[in-house]
PDB file of C-alpha atoms in Angstrom:
ATOM      1  CA  UNK W   1    -119.809  -7.271 -16.123  1.00 46.00           C
ATOM      2  CA  UNK W   2    -117.001  -7.890 -13.643  1.00 47.00           C
ATOM      3  CA  UNK W   3    -114.769  -4.987 -12.755  1.00 49.00           C
ATOM      4  CA  UNK W   4    -111.057  -5.640 -12.289  1.00 47.00           C
ATOM      5  CA  UNK W   5    -109.668  -4.107  -9.108  1.00 47.00           C
ATOM      6  CA  UNK W   6    -106.473  -2.063  -9.554  1.00 48.00           C
ATOM      7  CA  UNK W   7    -105.155  -3.473  -6.241  1.00 45.00           C
ATOM      8  CA  UNK W   8    -103.807  -6.981  -5.823  1.00 47.00           C
ATOM      9  CA  UNK W   9    -106.063  -9.375  -4.100  1.00 46.00           C
ATOM     10  CA  UNK W  10    -105.524 -10.331  -0.502  1.00 40.00           C
ATOM     11  CA  UNK W  11    -104.180 -13.691  -1.636  1.00 43.00           C
ATOM     12  CA  UNK W  12    -101.619 -12.093  -3.977  1.00 48.00           C
ATOM     13  CA  UNK W  13    -100.357  -9.809  -1.169  1.00 43.00           C
ATOM     14  CA  UNK W  14    -100.050 -12.750   1.162  1.00 45.00           C
ATOM     15  CA  UNK W  15     -98.007 -14.658  -1.428  1.00 49.00           C
ATOM     16  CA  UNK W  16     -95.569 -11.751  -1.871  1.00 45.00           C
ATOM     17  CA  UNK W  17     -95.044 -11.452   1.873  1.00 46.00           C
ATOM     18  CA  UNK W  18     -94.445 -15.157   2.235  1.00 49.00           C
ATOM     19  CA  UNK W  19     -92.027 -15.297  -0.755  1.00 49.00           C
ATOM     20  CA  UNK W  20     -90.028 -12.039  -0.737  1.00 48.00           C
ATOM     21  CA  UNK W  21     -87.261 -13.666  -2.783  1.00 49.00           C
ATOM     22  CA  UNK W  22     -89.560 -13.595  -5.783  1.00 48.00           C
ATOM     23  CA  UNK W  23     -89.574  -9.806  -5.916  1.00 46.00           C
ATOM     24  CA  UNK W  24     -87.254  -8.053  -8.441  1.00 45.00           C
ATOM     25  CA  UNK W  25     -85.435  -6.138  -5.672  1.00 47.00           C
ATOM     26  CA  UNK W  26     -84.426  -9.334  -3.935  1.00 46.00           C
ATOM     27  CA  UNK W  27     -82.293 -10.569  -6.872  1.00 46.00           C
ATOM     28  CA  UNK W  28     -78.613 -10.674  -5.842  1.00 45.00           C
ATOM     29  CA  UNK W  29     -75.996  -8.987  -8.040  1.00 47.00           C
ATOM     30  CA  UNK W  30     -73.669 -11.396  -9.914  1.00 50.00           C
ATOM     31  CA  UNK W  31     -70.501 -12.134  -7.936  1.00 50.00           C
ATOM     32  CA  UNK W  32     -71.744 -10.508  -4.742  1.00 51.00           C
ATOM     33  CA  UNK W  33     -71.381 -13.766  -2.868  1.00 57.00           C
ATOM     34  CA  UNK W  34     -67.685 -14.314  -3.885  1.00 58.00           C
ATOM     35  CA  UNK W  35     -66.120 -12.693  -0.790  1.00 60.00           C
ATOM     36  CA  UNK W  36     -68.558 -14.534   1.420  1.00 61.00           C
ATOM     37  CA  UNK W  37     -67.680 -17.798  -0.274  1.00 64.00           C
ATOM     38  CA  UNK W  38     -63.934 -17.089   0.172  1.00 57.00           C
ATOM     39  CA  UNK W  39     -64.457 -16.320   3.834  1.00 62.00           C
ATOM     40  CA  UNK W  40     -66.517 -19.444   4.203  1.00 61.00           C
ATOM     41  CA  UNK W  41     -63.792 -21.506   2.498  1.00 60.00           C
ATOM     42  CA  UNK W  42     -61.118 -20.003   4.748  1.00 58.00           C
ATOM     43  CA  UNK W  43     -63.179 -20.577   7.845  1.00 65.00           C
ATOM     44  CA  UNK W  44     -63.758 -24.135   6.778  1.00 76.00           C
ATOM     45  CA  UNK W  45     -60.004 -24.888   7.030  1.00 78.00           C
ATOM     46  CA  UNK W  46     -58.802 -26.529  10.152  1.00 86.00           C
ATOM     47  CA  UNK W  47     -56.107 -24.725  12.176  1.00 84.00           C
ATOM     48  CA  UNK W  48     -53.555 -27.247  10.925  1.00 83.00           C
ATOM     49  CA  UNK W  49     -54.487 -26.599   7.294  1.00 83.00           C
ATOM     50  CA  UNK W  50     -54.386 -22.838   7.806  1.00 85.00           C
ATOM     51  CA  UNK W  51     -50.959 -23.111   9.446  1.00 85.00           C
ATOM     52  CA  UNK W  52     -49.663 -25.241   6.581  1.00 86.00           C
ATOM     53  CA  UNK W  53     -50.922 -22.668   4.064  1.00 85.00           C
ATOM     54  CA  UNK W  54     -49.205 -19.795   5.894  1.00 87.00           C
ATOM     55  CA  UNK W  55     -45.966 -21.771   6.205  1.00 88.00           C
ATOM     56  CA  UNK W  56     -46.028 -22.438   2.456  1.00 88.00           C
ATOM     57  CA  UNK W  57     -46.430 -18.727   1.677  1.00 89.00           C
ATOM     58  CA  UNK W  58     -43.676 -17.865   4.149  1.00 90.00           C
ATOM     59  CA  UNK W  59     -41.342 -20.354   2.474  1.00 90.00           C
ATOM     60  CA  UNK W  60     -42.022 -18.784  -0.947  1.00 91.00           C
ATOM     61  CA  UNK W  61     -41.296 -15.259   0.325  1.00 92.00           C
ATOM     62  CA  UNK W  62     -38.155 -16.417   2.136  1.00 92.00           C
ATOM     63  CA  UNK W  63     -36.864 -18.145  -0.981  1.00 91.00           C
ATOM     64  CA  UNK W  64     -37.427 -15.034  -3.109  1.00 92.00           C
ATOM     65  CA  UNK W  65     -35.632 -12.891  -0.517  1.00 93.00           C
ATOM     66  CA  UNK W  66     -32.634 -15.241  -0.345  1.00 93.00           C
ATOM     67  CA  UNK W  67     -32.356 -15.316  -4.138  1.00 93.00           C
ATOM     68  CA  UNK W  68     -32.428 -11.501  -4.350  1.00 94.00           C
ATOM     69  CA  UNK W  69     -29.871 -11.225  -1.550  1.00 93.00           C
ATOM     70  CA  UNK W  70     -27.540 -13.703  -3.246  1.00 93.00           C
ATOM     71  CA  UNK W  71     -27.809 -11.830  -6.561  1.00 93.00           C
ATOM     72  CA  UNK W  72     -27.011  -8.517  -4.875  1.00 94.00           C
ATOM     73  CA  UNK W  73     -24.002 -10.077  -3.144  1.00 93.00           C
ATOM     74  CA  UNK W  74     -22.731 -11.506  -6.438  1.00 95.00           C
ATOM     75  CA  UNK W  75     -23.111  -8.118  -8.125  1.00 94.00           C
ATOM     76  CA  UNK W  76     -21.185  -6.433  -5.319  1.00 94.00           C
ATOM     77  CA  UNK W  77     -18.364  -8.971  -5.526  1.00 93.00           C
ATOM     78  CA  UNK W  78     -18.099  -8.601  -9.298  1.00 94.00           C
ATOM     79  CA  UNK W  79     -17.894  -4.825  -8.945  1.00 94.00           C
ATOM     80  CA  UNK W  80     -15.174  -5.135  -6.297  1.00 93.00           C
ATOM     81  CA  UNK W  81     -13.178  -7.513  -8.494  1.00 92.00           C
ATOM     82  CA  UNK W  82     -13.429  -5.165 -11.468  1.00 90.00           C
ATOM     83  CA  UNK W  83     -12.321  -2.202  -9.362  1.00 90.00           C
ATOM     84  CA  UNK W  84      -9.374  -4.174  -7.985  1.00 88.00           C
ATOM     85  CA  UNK W  85      -8.285  -5.145 -11.504  1.00 86.00           C
ATOM     86  CA  UNK W  86      -8.677  -1.557 -12.706  1.00 84.00           C
ATOM     87  CA  UNK W  87      -6.470  -0.265  -9.879  1.00 81.00           C
ATOM     88  CA  UNK W  88      -3.916  -3.010 -10.454  1.00 80.00           C
ATOM     89  CA  UNK W  89      -3.564  -2.493 -14.192  1.00 81.00           C
ATOM     90  CA  UNK W  90      -4.353   1.238 -14.468  1.00 78.00           C
ATOM     91  CA  UNK W  91      -0.669   2.040 -14.944  1.00 83.00           C
ATOM     92  CA  UNK W  92      -0.220  -0.611 -17.653  1.00 87.00           C
ATOM     93  CA  UNK W  93      -0.922   1.710 -20.590  1.00 84.00           C
ATOM     94  CA  UNK W  94       1.226   4.470 -19.146  1.00 88.00           C
ATOM     95  CA  UNK W  95       4.132   2.077 -18.508  1.00 90.00           C
ATOM     96  CA  UNK W  96       3.864   0.763 -22.050  1.00 91.00           C
ATOM     97  CA  UNK W  97       4.169   4.320 -23.388  1.00 90.00           C
ATOM     98  CA  UNK W  98       7.335   4.905 -21.364  1.00 93.00           C
ATOM     99  CA  UNK W  99       9.180   1.819 -22.577  1.00 95.00           C
ATOM    100  CA  UNK W 100      10.410   3.463 -25.848  1.00 93.00           C
ATOM    101  CA  UNK W 101      11.803   6.334 -23.785  1.00 95.00           C
ATOM    102  CA  UNK W 102      13.808   3.899 -21.681  1.00 95.00           C
ATOM    103  CA  UNK W 103      15.014   2.132 -24.834  1.00 94.00           C
ATOM    104  CA  UNK W 104      16.247   5.436 -26.286  1.00 92.00           C
ATOM    105  CA  UNK W 105      18.131   6.345 -23.107  1.00 93.00           C
ATOM    106  CA  UNK W 106      19.807   2.953 -22.980  1.00 93.00           C
ATOM    107  CA  UNK W 107      20.755   3.213 -26.654  1.00 90.00           C
ATOM    108  CA  UNK W 108      22.283   6.646 -26.053  1.00 89.00           C
ATOM    109  CA  UNK W 109      24.354   5.359 -23.141  1.00 89.00           C
ATOM    110  CA  UNK W 110      25.604   2.488 -25.277  1.00 90.00           C
ATOM    111  CA  UNK W 111      27.246   4.911 -27.720  1.00 87.00           C
ATOM    112  CA  UNK W 112      30.880   5.472 -26.764  1.00 87.00           C
ATOM    113  CA  UNK W 113      32.607   8.757 -27.519  1.00 87.00           C
ATOM    114  CA  UNK W 114      29.365  10.408 -28.661  1.00 85.00           C
ATOM    115  CA  UNK W 115      29.767  13.995 -29.785  1.00 89.00           C
ATOM    116  CA  UNK W 116      27.957  16.862 -28.129  1.00 90.00           C
ATOM    117  CA  UNK W 117      25.775  17.277 -31.223  1.00 91.00           C
ATOM    118  CA  UNK W 118      24.782  13.597 -31.142  1.00 90.00           C
ATOM    119  CA  UNK W 119      23.909  13.855 -27.455  1.00 90.00           C
ATOM    120  CA  UNK W 120      21.843  16.934 -28.116  1.00 92.00           C
ATOM    121  CA  UNK W 121      19.940  15.351 -30.980  1.00 92.00           C
ATOM    122  CA  UNK W 122      19.359  12.185 -28.984  1.00 91.00           C
ATOM    123  CA  UNK W 123      18.113  14.180 -26.008  1.00 93.00           C
ATOM    124  CA  UNK W 124      15.621  16.089 -28.178  1.00 94.00           C
ATOM    125  CA  UNK W 125      14.354  12.838 -29.727  1.00 93.00           C
ATOM    126  CA  UNK W 126      13.936  11.239 -26.313  1.00 94.00           C
ATOM    127  CA  UNK W 127      12.101  14.300 -25.009  1.00 95.00           C
ATOM    128  CA  UNK W 128       9.699  14.127 -27.944  1.00 94.00           C
ATOM    129  CA  UNK W 129       9.023  10.484 -27.140  1.00 94.00           C
ATOM    130  CA  UNK W 130       8.366  11.347 -23.506  1.00 95.00           C
ATOM    131  CA  UNK W 131       6.037  14.220 -24.421  1.00 94.00           C
ATOM    132  CA  UNK W 132       4.067  11.966 -26.761  1.00 93.00           C
ATOM    133  CA  UNK W 133       3.779   9.301 -24.063  1.00 93.00           C
ATOM    134  CA  UNK W 134       2.419  11.860 -21.591  1.00 93.00           C
ATOM    135  CA  UNK W 135      -0.075  13.255 -24.101  1.00 92.00           C
ATOM    136  CA  UNK W 136      -1.381   9.778 -24.942  1.00 90.00           C
ATOM    137  CA  UNK W 137      -2.122   9.311 -21.254  1.00 89.00           C
ATOM    138  CA  UNK W 138      -3.901  12.683 -20.921  1.00 91.00           C
ATOM    139  CA  UNK W 139      -1.012  14.369 -19.111  1.00 94.00           C
ATOM    140  CA  UNK W 140      -0.939  17.934 -20.440  1.00 94.00           C
ATOM    141  CA  UNK W 141       1.364  20.857 -19.730  1.00 95.00           C
ATOM    142  CA  UNK W 142       0.371  24.000 -17.850  1.00 96.00           C
ATOM    143  CA  UNK W 143       2.594  26.671 -19.376  1.00 95.00           C
ATOM    144  CA  UNK W 144       0.656  29.941 -19.544  1.00 95.00           C
ATOM    145  CA  UNK W 145       2.142  32.738 -21.648  1.00 94.00           C
ATOM    146  CA  UNK W 146       3.025  36.090 -20.112  1.00 91.00           C
ATOM    147  CA  UNK W 147       0.002  38.279 -19.475  1.00 90.00           C
ATOM    148  CA  UNK W 148      -2.323  35.366 -18.647  1.00 94.00           C
ATOM    149  CA  UNK W 149      -4.671  36.000 -15.728  1.00 94.00           C
ATOM    150  CA  UNK W 150      -3.398  34.251 -12.602  1.00 95.00           C
ATOM    151  CA  UNK W 151      -5.462  31.142 -11.788  1.00 95.00           C
ATOM    152  CA  UNK W 152      -4.912  29.833  -8.246  1.00 94.00           C
ATOM    153  CA  UNK W 153      -6.309  26.441  -9.299  1.00 95.00           C
ATOM    154  CA  UNK W 154      -3.545  25.874 -11.857  1.00 96.00           C
ATOM    155  CA  UNK W 155      -0.802  28.329 -10.905  1.00 96.00           C
ATOM    156  CA  UNK W 156       1.309  28.818  -7.794  1.00 96.00           C
ATOM    157  CA  UNK W 157       2.796  32.256  -7.315  1.00 95.00           C
ATOM    158  CA  UNK W 158       6.424  32.144  -6.201  1.00 95.00           C
ATOM    159  CA  UNK W 159       6.978  35.881  -6.267  1.00 94.00           C
ATOM    160  CA  UNK W 160       5.062  39.078  -6.899  1.00 93.00           C
ATOM    161  CA  UNK W 161       6.604  41.921  -8.899  1.00 90.00           C
ATOM    162  CA  UNK W 162       5.316  45.445  -9.514  1.00 87.00           C
ATOM    163  CA  UNK W 163       3.304  45.768 -12.689  1.00 78.00           C
ATOM    164  CA  UNK W 164       5.113  47.843 -15.319  1.00 72.00           C
ATOM    165  CA  UNK W 165       3.271  51.065 -16.085  1.00 66.00           C
ATOM    166  CA  UNK W 166       0.849  50.564 -18.968  1.00 68.00           C
ATOM    167  CA  UNK W 167       2.687  47.335 -19.908  1.00 75.00           C
ATOM    168  CA  UNK W 168       0.821  44.570 -18.137  1.00 81.00           C
ATOM    169  CA  UNK W 169      -2.338  44.290 -16.118  1.00 88.00           C
ATOM    170  CA  UNK W 170      -2.142  43.575 -12.379  1.00 88.00           C
ATOM    171  CA  UNK W 171      -2.487  39.994 -11.132  1.00 90.00           C
ATOM    172  CA  UNK W 172      -1.228  38.481 -14.375  1.00 93.00           C
ATOM    173  CA  UNK W 173       1.645  36.105 -15.039  1.00 94.00           C
ATOM    174  CA  UNK W 174       5.077  37.533 -15.789  1.00 93.00           C
ATOM    175  CA  UNK W 175       7.064  34.320 -16.256  1.00 94.00           C
ATOM    176  CA  UNK W 176       6.782  30.563 -15.756  1.00 96.00           C
ATOM    177  CA  UNK W 177       9.562  29.195 -13.550  1.00 96.00           C
ATOM    178  CA  UNK W 178       8.399  25.558 -13.744  1.00 97.00           C
ATOM    179  CA  UNK W 179       5.709  24.014 -15.909  1.00 96.00           C
ATOM    180  CA  UNK W 180       2.698  22.442 -14.309  1.00 96.00           C
ATOM    181  CA  UNK W 181       0.753  19.417 -15.490  1.00 97.00           C
ATOM    182  CA  UNK W 182      -2.837  18.261 -15.752  1.00 96.00           C
ATOM    183  CA  UNK W 183      -3.976  14.674 -15.856  1.00 93.00           C
ATOM    184  CA  UNK W 184      -7.375  14.715 -17.541  1.00 85.00           C
ATOM    185  CA  UNK W 185      -9.041  17.680 -15.749  1.00 86.00           C
ATOM    186  CA  UNK W 186      -7.156  17.289 -12.490  1.00 94.00           C
ATOM    187  CA  UNK W 187      -4.104  19.338 -11.581  1.00 96.00           C
ATOM    188  CA  UNK W 188      -1.162  16.989 -11.147  1.00 95.00           C
ATOM    189  CA  UNK W 189       1.223  19.827 -10.384  1.00 96.00           C
ATOM    190  CA  UNK W 190       0.576  23.585 -10.539  1.00 97.00           C
ATOM    191  CA  UNK W 191       2.824  25.796 -12.602  1.00 97.00           C
ATOM    192  CA  UNK W 192       5.276  27.884 -10.583  1.00 97.00           C
ATOM    193  CA  UNK W 193       4.988  31.488 -11.773  1.00 96.00           C
ATOM    194  CA  UNK W 194       5.777  35.076 -10.962  1.00 95.00           C
ATOM    195  CA  UNK W 195       2.854  37.493 -11.108  1.00 95.00           C
ATOM    196  CA  UNK W 196       2.312  41.204 -11.157  1.00 93.00           C
ATOM    197  CA  UNK W 197       1.111  42.813  -7.963  1.00 89.00           C
ATOM    198  CA  UNK W 198      -2.594  43.603  -7.684  1.00 83.00           C
ATOM    199  CA  UNK W 199      -3.691  47.235  -7.481  1.00 75.00           C
TER     200      UNK W 199
END
């Protein structure tokens, strides 16, 4: 009975050495040759073809840059135009609010031989119109009552008086000599006040 040898025959070994690509380890992984093929394709281009390809890519990038630059310039110009219009017509609403005040003053001057009572009533009505016009445009009075803590951001001390004993705290307002005004949160004019002396 023939015995089978556990080792490959001399002829089998010779075949494996002559054909190493037939071994399992020699099988290439799928896609491993893609970079090599790309390099081979690139190297197969002539210098003129490679130059033309680079010039085409450069033209695409340049076009995208010019488009983005033009868009940014248009946005900047639109913003400048809007700001110019806002500055030009910012006073429009305020002027419109003041027109009734002017009308009232002209109507009062047109009355001949007006009595003192009529002038007084007309003056109060015109002042109310003016106050309403200022309030509509966010112009608010600064008129702190006596005893309010002095605020250097909104008040301007004209004089300092001694604090009455046990009557008023130091560094507080005694009287308002002239009202101040705020426009939105900004001080348009501080209130002129007298304050008690600090301790």
